[in-house]
XYZ file of C-alpha atoms in Angstrom:
230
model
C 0.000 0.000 0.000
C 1.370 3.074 -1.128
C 1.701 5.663 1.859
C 0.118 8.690 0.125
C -2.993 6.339 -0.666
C -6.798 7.631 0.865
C -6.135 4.202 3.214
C -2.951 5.729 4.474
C -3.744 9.331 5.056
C -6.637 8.090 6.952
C -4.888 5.721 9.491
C -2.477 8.807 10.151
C -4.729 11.152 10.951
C -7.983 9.496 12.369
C -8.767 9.355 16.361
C -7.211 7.399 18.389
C -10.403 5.356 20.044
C -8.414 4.550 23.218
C -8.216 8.265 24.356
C -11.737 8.829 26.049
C -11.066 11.120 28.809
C -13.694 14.193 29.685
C -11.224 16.380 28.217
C -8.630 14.760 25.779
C -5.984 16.581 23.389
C -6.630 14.757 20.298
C -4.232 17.080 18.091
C -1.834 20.132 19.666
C -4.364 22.213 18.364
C -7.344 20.311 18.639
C -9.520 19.352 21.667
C -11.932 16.401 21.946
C -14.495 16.654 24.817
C -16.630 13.398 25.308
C -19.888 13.990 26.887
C -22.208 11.848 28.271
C -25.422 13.381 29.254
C -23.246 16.267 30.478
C -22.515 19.849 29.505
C -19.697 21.920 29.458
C -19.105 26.070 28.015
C -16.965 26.563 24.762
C -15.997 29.252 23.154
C -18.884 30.400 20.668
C -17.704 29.398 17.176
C -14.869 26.752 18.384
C -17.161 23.814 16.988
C -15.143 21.821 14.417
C -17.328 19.037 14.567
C -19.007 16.452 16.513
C -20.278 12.940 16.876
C -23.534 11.669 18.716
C -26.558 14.216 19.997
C -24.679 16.920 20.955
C -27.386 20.388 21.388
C -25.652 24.013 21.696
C -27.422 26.839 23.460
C -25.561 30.136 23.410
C -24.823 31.526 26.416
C -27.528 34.393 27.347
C -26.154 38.093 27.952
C -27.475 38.013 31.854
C -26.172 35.211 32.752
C -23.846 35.357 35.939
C -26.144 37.980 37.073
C -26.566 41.703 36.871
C -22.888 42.025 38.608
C -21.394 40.909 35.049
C -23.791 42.186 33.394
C -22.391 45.735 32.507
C -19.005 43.619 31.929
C -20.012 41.258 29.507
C -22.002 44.220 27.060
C -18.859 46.290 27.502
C -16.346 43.434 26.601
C -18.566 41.524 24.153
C -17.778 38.352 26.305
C -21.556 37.541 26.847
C -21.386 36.494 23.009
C -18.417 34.479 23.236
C -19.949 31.393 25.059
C -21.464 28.165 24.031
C -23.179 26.016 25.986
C -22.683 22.138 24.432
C -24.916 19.463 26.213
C -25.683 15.149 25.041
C -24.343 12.680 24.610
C -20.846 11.939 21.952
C -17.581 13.488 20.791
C -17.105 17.311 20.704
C -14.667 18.064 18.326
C -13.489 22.360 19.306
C -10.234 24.559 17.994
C -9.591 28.259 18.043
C -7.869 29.385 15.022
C -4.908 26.875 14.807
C -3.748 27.903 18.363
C -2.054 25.299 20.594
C -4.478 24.134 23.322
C -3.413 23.175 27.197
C -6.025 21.295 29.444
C -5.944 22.511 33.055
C -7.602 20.241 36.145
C -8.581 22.619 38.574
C -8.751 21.187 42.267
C -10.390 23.744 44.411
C -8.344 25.936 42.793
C -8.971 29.011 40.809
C -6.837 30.540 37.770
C -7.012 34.171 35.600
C -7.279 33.790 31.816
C -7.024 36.301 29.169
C -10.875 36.337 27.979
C -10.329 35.554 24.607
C -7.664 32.700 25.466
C -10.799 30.833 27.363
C -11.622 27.244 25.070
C -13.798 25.302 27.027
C -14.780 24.733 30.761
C -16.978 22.221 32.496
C -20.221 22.994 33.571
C -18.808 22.917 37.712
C -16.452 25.616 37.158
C -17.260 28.934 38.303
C -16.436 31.768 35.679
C -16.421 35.481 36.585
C -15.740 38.653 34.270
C -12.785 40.508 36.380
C -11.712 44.352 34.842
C -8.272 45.635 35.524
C -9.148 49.614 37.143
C -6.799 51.102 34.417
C -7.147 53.164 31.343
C -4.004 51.543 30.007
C -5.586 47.750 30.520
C -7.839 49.315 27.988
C -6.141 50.965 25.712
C -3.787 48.056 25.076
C -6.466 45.539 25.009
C -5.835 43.758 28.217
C -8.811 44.858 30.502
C -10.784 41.867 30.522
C -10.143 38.625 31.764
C -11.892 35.590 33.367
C -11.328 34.319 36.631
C -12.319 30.106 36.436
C -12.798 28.540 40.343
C -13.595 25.268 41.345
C -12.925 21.683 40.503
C -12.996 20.556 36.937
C -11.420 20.803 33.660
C -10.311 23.925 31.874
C -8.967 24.514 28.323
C -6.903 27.627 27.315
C -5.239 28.294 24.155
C -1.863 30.360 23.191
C -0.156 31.086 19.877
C 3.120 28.883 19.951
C 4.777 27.157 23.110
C 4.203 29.204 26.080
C 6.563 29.528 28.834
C 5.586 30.121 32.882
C 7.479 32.792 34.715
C 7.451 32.096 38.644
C 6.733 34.880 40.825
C 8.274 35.493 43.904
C 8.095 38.596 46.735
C 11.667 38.944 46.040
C 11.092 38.675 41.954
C 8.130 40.773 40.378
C 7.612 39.489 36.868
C 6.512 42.219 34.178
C 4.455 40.941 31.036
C 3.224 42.623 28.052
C -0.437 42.143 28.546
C -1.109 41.407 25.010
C 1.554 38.770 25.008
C 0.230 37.318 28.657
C -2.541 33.986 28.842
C -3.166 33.219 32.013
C -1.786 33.525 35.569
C -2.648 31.707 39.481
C -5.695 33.276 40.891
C -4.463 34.363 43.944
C -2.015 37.281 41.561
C -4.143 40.482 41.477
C -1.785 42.683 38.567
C -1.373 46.142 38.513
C -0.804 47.842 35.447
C 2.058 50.418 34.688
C 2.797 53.289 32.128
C 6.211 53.085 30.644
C 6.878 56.799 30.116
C 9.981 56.735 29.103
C 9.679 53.923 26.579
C 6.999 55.812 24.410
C 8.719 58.764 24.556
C 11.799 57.357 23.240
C 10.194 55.089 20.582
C 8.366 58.233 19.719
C 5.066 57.056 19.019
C 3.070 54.370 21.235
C 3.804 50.601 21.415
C 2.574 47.736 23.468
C 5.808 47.794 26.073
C 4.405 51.346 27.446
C 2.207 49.386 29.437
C 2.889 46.522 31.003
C 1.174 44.275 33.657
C 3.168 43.856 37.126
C 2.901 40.660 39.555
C 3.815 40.493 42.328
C 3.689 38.047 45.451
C 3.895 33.987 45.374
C 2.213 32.623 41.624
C 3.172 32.148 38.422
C 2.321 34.003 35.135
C 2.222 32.306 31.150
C 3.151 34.138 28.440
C 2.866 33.214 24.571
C 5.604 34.254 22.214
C 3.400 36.229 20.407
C 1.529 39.955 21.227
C -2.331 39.147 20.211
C -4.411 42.329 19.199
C -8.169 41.460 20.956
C -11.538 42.472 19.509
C -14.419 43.456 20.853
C -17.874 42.314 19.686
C -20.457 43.815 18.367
């Protein structure tokens, strides 16, 4: 048999019918959630393609309450979630980016909003705003706190890297360039002055996002521009 024959290029790339965790990386770039009577939350759009009677119900803009209310019509983030419930084989991907499964044990981690993939139905998500005009002007004012026990799914552009943070070590990010970080890291955000001026004209390093205290931040080799929707 000829390896560039249909027979071939199917046994390469096919699923592998072993792997049937809740959450299972079936490519780098490719996530495979396998529901059974359960639901979970995916980013709206992320559906590649499914098996079995899967129903999606898009996430209504009060949900979470009035609280995020405001937050989610400001940041366009009450359109950006699906809500996938049956029985079968969820098949999600976000624009070729690399995805990383999370299991959160009583534990809570911040995401960059439009990093978020996919969450089970037990985790708790919440709309936080960084209190600066320069979270918004360089995109970076909305991100999503996830809390409980459960699966997560975030995706980055490229191989990430985690810095460790340390009272002795702040770590300072771009904030386009940052994914996620450990929930108990509250960021402030800081102007570099200095910078702009000498670059003459604005850039992304004028602002950058400071951590500080015992945590860990990931960054992605790569500064992603985020849109708000309409």
């Amino acid at each position: 048999m000829s390896k560039y024959s249909i027979e071939s290029f199917v046994n390469e790339t096919k699923e592998n019918p072993l792997e049937r965790d809740y959450f299972e990386l079936e490519k780098p770039q490719l996530l495979e959630i396998n529901l059974n009577n359960q639901s979970v939350w995916t980013k709206r759009g992320s559906m590649v393609g499914y098996v079995g009677k899967i129903n999606f119900e898009r996430q209504g803009i009060m949900s979470g309450g009035i609280g995020n209310f405001l937050k989610k019509a400001i940041s366009g983030e009450g359109s950006k979630l699906m809500k996938a419930e049956g029985t079968g084989r969820l098949y999600i991907a976000d624009a070729g980016k690399r995805v990383r499964i999370l299991y959160l044990n009583n534990e809570s981690v911040c995401v960059n909003g439009n990093d978020v993939l996919a969450h089970e139905n037990s985790i708790k998500s919440n709309i936080t705003m960084l209190k600066s005009i320069a979270g918004a002007l360089s995109g970076g004012l909305f991100q999503v706190k996830l809390s409980g026990t459960g699966h997560i799914a975030i995706t980055t552009h490229g191989d990430p890297i985690t810095l460790l943070v340390t009272p002795d070590a702040p770590v300072f990010t771009d904030p386009n360039a940052t994914v996620a970080w450990s929930g108990n890291l509250s960021p402030d955000l800081k102007t570099n002055v200095s910078f702009k001026s000498l670059m003459g004209r604005g850039s992304g390093e004028e602002f950058q996002m400071k951590f500080s205290g015992n945590g860990w931040v990931l960054i992605q080799p790569y500064e992603e521009v985020y849109s708000v929707d309409k």
